[in-house]
Short mmCIF file of C-alpha atoms in Angstrom, two decimals:
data_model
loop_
_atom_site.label_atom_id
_atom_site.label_comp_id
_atom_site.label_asym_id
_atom_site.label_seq_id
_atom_site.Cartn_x
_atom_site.Cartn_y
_atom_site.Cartn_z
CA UNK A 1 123.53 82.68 81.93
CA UNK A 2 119.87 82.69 80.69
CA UNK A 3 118.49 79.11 80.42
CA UNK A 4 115.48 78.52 77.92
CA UNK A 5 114.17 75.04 76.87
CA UNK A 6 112.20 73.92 73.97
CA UNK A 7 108.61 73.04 74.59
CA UNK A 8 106.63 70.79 72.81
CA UNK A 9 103.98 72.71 70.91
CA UNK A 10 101.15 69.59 71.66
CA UNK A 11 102.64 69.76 75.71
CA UNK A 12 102.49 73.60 75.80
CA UNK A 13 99.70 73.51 78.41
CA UNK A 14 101.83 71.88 81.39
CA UNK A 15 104.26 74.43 81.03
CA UNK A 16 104.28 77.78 82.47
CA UNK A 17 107.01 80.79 81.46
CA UNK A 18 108.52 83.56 79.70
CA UNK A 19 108.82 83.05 75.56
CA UNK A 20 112.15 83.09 74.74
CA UNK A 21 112.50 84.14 71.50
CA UNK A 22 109.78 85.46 68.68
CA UNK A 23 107.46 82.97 67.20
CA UNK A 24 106.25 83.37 63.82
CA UNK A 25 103.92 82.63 61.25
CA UNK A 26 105.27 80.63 57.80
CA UNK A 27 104.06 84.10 56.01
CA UNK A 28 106.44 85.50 58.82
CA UNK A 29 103.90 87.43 60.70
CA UNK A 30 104.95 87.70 64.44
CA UNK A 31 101.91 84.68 66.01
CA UNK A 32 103.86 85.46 69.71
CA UNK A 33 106.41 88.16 70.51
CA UNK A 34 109.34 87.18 72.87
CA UNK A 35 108.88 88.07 76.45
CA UNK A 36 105.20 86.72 76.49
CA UNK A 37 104.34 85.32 80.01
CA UNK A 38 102.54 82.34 79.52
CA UNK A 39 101.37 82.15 83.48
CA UNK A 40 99.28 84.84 82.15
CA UNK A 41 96.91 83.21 79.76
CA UNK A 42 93.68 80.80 80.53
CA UNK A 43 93.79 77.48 79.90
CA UNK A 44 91.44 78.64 76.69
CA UNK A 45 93.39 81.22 75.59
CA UNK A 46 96.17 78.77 75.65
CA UNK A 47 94.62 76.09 73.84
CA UNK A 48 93.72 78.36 71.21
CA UNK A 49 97.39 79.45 71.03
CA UNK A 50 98.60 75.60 70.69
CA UNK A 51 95.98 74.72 67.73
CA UNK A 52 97.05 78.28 66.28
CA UNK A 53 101.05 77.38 66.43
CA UNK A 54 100.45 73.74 65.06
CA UNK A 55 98.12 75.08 62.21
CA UNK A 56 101.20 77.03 61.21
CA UNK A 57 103.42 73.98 61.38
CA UNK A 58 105.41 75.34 64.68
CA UNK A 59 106.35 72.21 66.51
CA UNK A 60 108.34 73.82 69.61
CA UNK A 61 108.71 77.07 71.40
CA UNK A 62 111.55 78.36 73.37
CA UNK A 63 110.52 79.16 76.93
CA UNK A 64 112.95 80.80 80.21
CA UNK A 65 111.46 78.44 82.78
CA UNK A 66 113.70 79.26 85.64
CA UNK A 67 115.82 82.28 85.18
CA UNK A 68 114.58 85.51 83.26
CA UNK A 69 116.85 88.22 81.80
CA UNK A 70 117.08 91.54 83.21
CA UNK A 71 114.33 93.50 80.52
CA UNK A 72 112.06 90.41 81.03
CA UNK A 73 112.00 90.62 84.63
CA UNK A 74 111.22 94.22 84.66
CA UNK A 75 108.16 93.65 82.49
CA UNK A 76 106.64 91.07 84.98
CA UNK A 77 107.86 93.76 87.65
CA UNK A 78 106.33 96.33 85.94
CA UNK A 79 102.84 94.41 85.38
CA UNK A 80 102.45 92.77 88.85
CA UNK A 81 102.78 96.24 90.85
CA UNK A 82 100.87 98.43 87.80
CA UNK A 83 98.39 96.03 85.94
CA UNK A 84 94.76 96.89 87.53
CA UNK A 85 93.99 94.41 88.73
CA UNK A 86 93.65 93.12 92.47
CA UNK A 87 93.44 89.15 93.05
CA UNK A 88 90.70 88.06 94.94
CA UNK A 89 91.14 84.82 97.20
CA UNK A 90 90.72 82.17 95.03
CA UNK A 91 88.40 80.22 97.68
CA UNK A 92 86.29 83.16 98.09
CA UNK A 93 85.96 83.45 93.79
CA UNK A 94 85.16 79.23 94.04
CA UNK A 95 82.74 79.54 96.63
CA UNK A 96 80.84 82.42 95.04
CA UNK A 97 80.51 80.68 91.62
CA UNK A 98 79.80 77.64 93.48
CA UNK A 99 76.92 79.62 94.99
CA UNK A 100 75.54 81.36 92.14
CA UNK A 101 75.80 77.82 89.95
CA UNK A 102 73.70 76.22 92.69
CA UNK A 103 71.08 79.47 93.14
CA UNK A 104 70.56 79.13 88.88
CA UNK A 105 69.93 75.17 89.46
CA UNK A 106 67.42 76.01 92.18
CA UNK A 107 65.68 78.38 90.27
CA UNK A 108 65.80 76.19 87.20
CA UNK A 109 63.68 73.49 89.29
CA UNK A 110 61.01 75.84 90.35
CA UNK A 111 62.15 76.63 94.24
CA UNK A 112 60.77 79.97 95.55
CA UNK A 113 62.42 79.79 99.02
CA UNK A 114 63.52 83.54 100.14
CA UNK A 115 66.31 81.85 102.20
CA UNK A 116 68.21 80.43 99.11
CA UNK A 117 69.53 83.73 98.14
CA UNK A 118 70.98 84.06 101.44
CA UNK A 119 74.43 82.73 100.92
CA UNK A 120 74.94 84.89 98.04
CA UNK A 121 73.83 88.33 100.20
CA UNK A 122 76.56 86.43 102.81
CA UNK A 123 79.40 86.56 100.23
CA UNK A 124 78.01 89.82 98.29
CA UNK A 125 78.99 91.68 101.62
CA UNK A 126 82.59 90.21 101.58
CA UNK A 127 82.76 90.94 98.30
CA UNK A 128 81.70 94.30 98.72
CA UNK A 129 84.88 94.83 101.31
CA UNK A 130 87.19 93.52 98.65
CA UNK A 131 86.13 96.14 96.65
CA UNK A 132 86.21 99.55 98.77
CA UNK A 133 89.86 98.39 100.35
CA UNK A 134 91.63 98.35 96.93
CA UNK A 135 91.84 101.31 94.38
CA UNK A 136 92.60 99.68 91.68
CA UNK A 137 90.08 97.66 89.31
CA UNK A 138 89.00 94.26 90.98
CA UNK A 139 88.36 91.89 88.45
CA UNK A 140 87.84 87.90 89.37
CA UNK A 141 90.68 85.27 89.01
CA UNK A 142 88.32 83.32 87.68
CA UNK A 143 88.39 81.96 83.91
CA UNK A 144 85.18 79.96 82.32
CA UNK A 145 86.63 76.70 81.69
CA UNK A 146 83.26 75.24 80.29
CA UNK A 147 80.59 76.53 78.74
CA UNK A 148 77.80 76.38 81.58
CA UNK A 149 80.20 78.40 83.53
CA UNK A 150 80.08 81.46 81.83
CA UNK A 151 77.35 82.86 83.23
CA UNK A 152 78.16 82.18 87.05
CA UNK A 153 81.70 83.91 85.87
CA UNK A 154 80.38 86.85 84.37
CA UNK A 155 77.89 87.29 87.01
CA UNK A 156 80.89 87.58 89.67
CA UNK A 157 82.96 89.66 87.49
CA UNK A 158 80.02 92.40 86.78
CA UNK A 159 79.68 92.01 90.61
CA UNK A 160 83.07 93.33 91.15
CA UNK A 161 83.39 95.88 88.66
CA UNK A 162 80.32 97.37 89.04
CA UNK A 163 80.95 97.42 92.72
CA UNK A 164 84.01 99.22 91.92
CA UNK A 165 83.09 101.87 89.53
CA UNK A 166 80.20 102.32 92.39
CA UNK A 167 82.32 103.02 95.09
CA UNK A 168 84.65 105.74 92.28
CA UNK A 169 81.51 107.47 91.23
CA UNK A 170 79.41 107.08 94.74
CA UNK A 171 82.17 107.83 97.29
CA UNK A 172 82.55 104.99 99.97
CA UNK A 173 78.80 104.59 100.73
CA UNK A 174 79.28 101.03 102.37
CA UNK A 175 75.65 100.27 101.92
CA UNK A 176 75.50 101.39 98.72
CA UNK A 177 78.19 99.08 96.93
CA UNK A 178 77.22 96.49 99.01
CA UNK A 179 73.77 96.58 97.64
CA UNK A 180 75.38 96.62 93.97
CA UNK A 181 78.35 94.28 94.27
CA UNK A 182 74.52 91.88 95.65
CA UNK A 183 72.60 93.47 92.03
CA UNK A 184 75.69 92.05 90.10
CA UNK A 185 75.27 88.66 91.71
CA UNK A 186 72.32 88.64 90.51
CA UNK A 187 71.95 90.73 87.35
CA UNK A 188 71.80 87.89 85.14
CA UNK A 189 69.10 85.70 87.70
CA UNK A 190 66.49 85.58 85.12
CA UNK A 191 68.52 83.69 82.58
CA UNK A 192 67.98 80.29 84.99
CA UNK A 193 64.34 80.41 83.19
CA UNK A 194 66.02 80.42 79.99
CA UNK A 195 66.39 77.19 77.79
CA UNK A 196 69.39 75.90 78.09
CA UNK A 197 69.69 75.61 73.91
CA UNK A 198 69.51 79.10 73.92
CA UNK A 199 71.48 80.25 76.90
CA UNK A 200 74.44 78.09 75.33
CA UNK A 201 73.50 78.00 71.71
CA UNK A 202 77.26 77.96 70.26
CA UNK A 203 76.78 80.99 67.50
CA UNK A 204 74.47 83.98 66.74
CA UNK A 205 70.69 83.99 67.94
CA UNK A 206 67.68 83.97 65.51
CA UNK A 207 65.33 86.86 66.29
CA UNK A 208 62.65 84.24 67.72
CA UNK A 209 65.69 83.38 70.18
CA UNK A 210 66.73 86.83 71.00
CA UNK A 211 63.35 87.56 72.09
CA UNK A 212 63.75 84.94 74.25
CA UNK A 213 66.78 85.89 75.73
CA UNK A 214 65.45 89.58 76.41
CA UNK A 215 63.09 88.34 78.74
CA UNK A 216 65.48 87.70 81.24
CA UNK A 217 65.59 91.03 83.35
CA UNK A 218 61.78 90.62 83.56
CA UNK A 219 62.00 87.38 84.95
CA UNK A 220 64.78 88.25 86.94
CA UNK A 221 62.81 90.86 88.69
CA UNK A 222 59.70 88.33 88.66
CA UNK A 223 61.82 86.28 90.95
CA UNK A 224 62.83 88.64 93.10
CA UNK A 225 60.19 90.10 94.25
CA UNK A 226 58.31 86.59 94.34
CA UNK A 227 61.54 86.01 97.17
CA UNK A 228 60.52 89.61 98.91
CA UNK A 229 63.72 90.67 97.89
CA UNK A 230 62.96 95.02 97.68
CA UNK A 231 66.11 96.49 98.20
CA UNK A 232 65.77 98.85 94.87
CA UNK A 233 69.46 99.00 93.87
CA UNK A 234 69.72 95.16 93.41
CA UNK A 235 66.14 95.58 91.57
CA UNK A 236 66.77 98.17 89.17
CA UNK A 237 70.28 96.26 88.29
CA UNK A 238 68.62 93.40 87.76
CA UNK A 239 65.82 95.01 85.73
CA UNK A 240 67.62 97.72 83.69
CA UNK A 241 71.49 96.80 83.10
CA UNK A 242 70.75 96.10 79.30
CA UNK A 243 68.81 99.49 78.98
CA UNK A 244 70.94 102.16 76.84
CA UNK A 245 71.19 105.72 76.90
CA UNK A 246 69.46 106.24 73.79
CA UNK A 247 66.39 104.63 74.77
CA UNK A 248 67.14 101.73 72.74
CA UNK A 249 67.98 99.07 75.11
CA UNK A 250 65.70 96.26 76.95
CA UNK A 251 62.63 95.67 78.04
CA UNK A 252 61.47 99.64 79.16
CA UNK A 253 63.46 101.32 76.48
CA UNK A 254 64.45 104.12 79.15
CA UNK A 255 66.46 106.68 78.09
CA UNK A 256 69.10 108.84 79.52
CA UNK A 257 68.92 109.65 83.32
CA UNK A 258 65.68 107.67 83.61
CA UNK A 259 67.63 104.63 83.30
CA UNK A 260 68.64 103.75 87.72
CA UNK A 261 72.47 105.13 87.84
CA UNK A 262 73.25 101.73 89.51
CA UNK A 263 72.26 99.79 86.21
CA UNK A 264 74.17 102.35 84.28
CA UNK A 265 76.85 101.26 86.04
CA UNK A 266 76.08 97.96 85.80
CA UNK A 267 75.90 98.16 81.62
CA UNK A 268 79.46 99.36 81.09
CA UNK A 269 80.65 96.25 83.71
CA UNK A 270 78.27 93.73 82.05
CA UNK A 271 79.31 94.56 78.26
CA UNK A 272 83.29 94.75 79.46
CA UNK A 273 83.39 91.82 80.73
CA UNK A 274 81.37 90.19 78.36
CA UNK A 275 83.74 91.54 75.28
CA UNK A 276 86.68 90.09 77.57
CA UNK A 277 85.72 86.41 78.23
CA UNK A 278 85.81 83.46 75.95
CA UNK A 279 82.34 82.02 75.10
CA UNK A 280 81.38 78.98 73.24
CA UNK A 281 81.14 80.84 70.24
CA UNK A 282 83.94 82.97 70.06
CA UNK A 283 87.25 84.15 71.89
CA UNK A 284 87.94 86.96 74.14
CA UNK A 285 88.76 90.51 73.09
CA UNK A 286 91.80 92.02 74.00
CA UNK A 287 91.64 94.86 76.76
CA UNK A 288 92.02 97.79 74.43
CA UNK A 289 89.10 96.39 71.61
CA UNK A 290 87.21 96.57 74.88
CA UNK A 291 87.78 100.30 75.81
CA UNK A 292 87.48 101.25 72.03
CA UNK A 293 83.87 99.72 72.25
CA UNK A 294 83.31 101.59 75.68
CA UNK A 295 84.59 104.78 74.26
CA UNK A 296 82.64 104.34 70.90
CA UNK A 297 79.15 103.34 72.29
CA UNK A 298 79.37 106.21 74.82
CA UNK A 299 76.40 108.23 75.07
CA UNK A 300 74.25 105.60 72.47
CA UNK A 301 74.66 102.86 75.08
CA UNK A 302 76.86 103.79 77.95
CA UNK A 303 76.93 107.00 80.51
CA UNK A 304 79.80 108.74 79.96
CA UNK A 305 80.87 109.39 83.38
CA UNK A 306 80.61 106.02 83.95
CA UNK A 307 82.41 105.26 80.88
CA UNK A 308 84.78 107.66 81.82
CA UNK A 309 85.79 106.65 85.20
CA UNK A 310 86.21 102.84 83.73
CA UNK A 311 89.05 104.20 81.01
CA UNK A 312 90.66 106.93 83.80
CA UNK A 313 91.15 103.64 85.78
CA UNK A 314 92.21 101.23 82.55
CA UNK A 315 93.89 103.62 80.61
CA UNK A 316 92.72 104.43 76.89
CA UNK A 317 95.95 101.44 76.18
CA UNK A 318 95.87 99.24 79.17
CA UNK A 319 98.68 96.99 80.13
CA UNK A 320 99.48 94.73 77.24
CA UNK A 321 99.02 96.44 74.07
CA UNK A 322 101.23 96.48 71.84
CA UNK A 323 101.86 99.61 69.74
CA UNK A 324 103.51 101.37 67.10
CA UNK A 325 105.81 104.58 69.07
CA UNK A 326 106.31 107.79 66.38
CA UNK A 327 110.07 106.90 65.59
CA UNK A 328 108.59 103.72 64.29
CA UNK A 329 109.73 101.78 67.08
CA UNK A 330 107.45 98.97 68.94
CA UNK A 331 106.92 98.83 72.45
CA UNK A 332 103.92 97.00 74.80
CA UNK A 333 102.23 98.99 77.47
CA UNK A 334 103.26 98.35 80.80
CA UNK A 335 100.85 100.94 82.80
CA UNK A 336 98.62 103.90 82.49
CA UNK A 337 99.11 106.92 83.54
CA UNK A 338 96.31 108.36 85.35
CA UNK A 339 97.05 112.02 84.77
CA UNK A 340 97.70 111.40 80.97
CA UNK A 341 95.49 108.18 79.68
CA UNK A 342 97.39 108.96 75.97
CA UNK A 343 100.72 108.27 77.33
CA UNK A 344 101.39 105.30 79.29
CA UNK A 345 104.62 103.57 80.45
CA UNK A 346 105.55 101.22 77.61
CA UNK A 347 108.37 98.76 77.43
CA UNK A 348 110.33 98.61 73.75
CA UNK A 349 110.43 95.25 72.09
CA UNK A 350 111.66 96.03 68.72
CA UNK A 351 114.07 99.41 67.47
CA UNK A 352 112.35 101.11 64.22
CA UNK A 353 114.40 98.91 61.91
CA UNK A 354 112.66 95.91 63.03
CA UNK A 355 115.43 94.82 65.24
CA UNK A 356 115.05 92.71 68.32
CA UNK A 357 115.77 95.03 71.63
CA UNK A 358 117.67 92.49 73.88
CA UNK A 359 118.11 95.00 77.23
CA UNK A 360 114.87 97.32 77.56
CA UNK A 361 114.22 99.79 79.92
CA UNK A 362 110.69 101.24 80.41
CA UNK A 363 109.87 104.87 79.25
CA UNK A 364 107.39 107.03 80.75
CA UNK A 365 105.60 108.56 77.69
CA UNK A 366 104.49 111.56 80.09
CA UNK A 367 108.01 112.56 80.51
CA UNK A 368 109.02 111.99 76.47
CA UNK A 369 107.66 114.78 74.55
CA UNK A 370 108.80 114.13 71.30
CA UNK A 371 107.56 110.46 71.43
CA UNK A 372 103.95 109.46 71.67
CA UNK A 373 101.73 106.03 70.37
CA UNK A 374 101.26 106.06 66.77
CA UNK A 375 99.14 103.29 66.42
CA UNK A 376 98.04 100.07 68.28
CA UNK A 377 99.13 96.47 66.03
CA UNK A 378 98.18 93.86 68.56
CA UNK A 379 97.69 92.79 72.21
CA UNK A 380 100.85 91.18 74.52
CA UNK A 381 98.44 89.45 76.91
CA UNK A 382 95.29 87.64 74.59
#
């Protein structure tokens, strides 16, 4: 017998499960679809969920803290052997944001000491074997939880992406990804002679600002070389990762293949994960807004083959979006499929009547010819 129990709304944060049953909005509209795992969200996104649910005058929410029903617990089955994404040891993400945090502080001060980066080109190479023993995305287990974190957080996260779409594009050149997973580290180096107002300003940038702010890849590469650091893939990521294909990036304005494929790579990793984490100023984008924006700057901003070995590994609807079948029906996707990035796996939540699905199975959209993804309404996991 399934066992749920009603959670406080204001004590939603100490609890950890499976949504019962379908929360709504007082207009109605669905604010969290049953079968949501909760262990999934940051403690941001979840916040933002509990102000969201008592705005709309929800005071409790069912949750299956102990036992899960059978179409539940294929879902979580489903998403913990298909979702790409590999867990890094949660030590080894601490000690490399501990790392970068105290690098930044260092530089902040003044300190020119070559030996100060050493720790990071330590934990870089660790990093970098992380990366080249998993084939699916790596992407950090690490959420900001405060607002000087983000860029220590973002720098890790570029780190590992970058280092994987590297080691897709480049083959398994050890020295190679090494020397980018080390570039992504330290991509974002030149923002510790940024003022802090405008590093965490909490909303948009005036254009005296901005200026400001584009001066950090200069600086980066200032610093550097001013450490005797030459290895020229961790330079030209550091110099050119905000350079676009167009020529109408920063500071060179290189266009095209004069742009350093390394920082090319780097681009599509810094702007994905940068759509996909919470900032001061606003919350994170779903998964599938973020391959839209890939997709749709491609070629103005982003390579495509390195565009296009990012959404062959994501899927054009990763894991978690919720969408709209052709019969009408609504399902979230579970997986990709990798020979067929248009028709995942999907799981159905509701029939195309609107009614709740109680026992689901998931469907291969590969093998269902006559069904295919009409249109995406909304996101399982933000």
């Amino acid at each position: 017998m399934l066992q749920a129990k009603r959670v406080p709304v204001s004590e939603l944060e100490n609890f950890k499960g499976i949504v019962a049953e379908d929360v709504v909005s007082q207009s109605r509209a669905l604010i969290l679809p049953r079968g949501s795992n909760l262990s999934w969200l940051s403690s941001s996104a979840m916040q933002n969920l509990s102000t969201r649910l008592a705005l709309e005058g929800v005071e409790s929410i069912s949750i299956y803290l102990d036992k899960v029903d059978p179409s539940l617990e294929q879902l979580e089955s489903n998403n913990k052997q298909d979702l790409p994404v590999k867990q890094i040891n949660k030590t080894l993400v601490h000690q490399t944001i501990k790392q970068i945090g105290d690098l930044y502080n260092r530089l902040a001060s003044g300190e020119v000491a070559s030996d100060m980066y050493e720790p990071l080109f330590t934990t870089g190479r660790i990093l970098a074997q992380e990366v080249t023993s998993s084939d699916v995305i790596t992407l950090s287990l690490a959420k900001v939880k405060e607002k000087d974190e983000y860029t220590f957080v973002h720098s890790l996260n570029v780190a590992l992406l970058s280092g994987f779409l590297a080691r897709r594009l480049q083959g398994n050149d050890k020295s190679l990804i090494e020397d980018v997973v080390i570039g992504g580290l330290l991509h974002d180096v030149g923002k510790a002679k940024i003022p802090l107002e405008i590093l965490n300003k909490p909303g948009p940038l005036t254009d005296e600002e901005y200026a400001v702010m584009k001066q950090h890849p200069v600086l980066g590469l200032e610093m550097l070389n001013e450490a005797g650091i030459n290895e020229e893939t961790i330079l030209s990521v550091t110099s050119y990762h905000h350079e676009r294909m167009d020529g109408k990036g920063y500071p060179c304005q290189l266009r095209g293949n004069f742009i350093p494929f390394v920082a090319r790579i780097a681009a599509v990793a810094d702007v994905f994960d940068a759509v996909t984490t919470s900032r001061v100023y606003r919350t994170a984008e779903s998964l599938y807004f973020a391959v839209s924006l890939i997709i749709k700057e491609t070629n103005k901003h982003f390579d495509p083959k390195v565009a296009r070995e990012l959404i062959s590994a994501l899927g054009l609807y990763p894991p978690g979006t919720v969408v709209e079948l052709s019969d009408g029906s609504t399902a979230v996707v579970i997986s990709s499929n990798p020979g067929d990035l248009l028709r995942p796996v999907v799981l159905l939540l509701y029939d195309s009547e609107g009614n709740l699905i109680t026992q689901s199975h998931p469907i291969d959209l590969k093998g269902a010819p006559n069904l295919y993804i009409k249109r995406v309404t909304g996101n399982f996991n933000k």
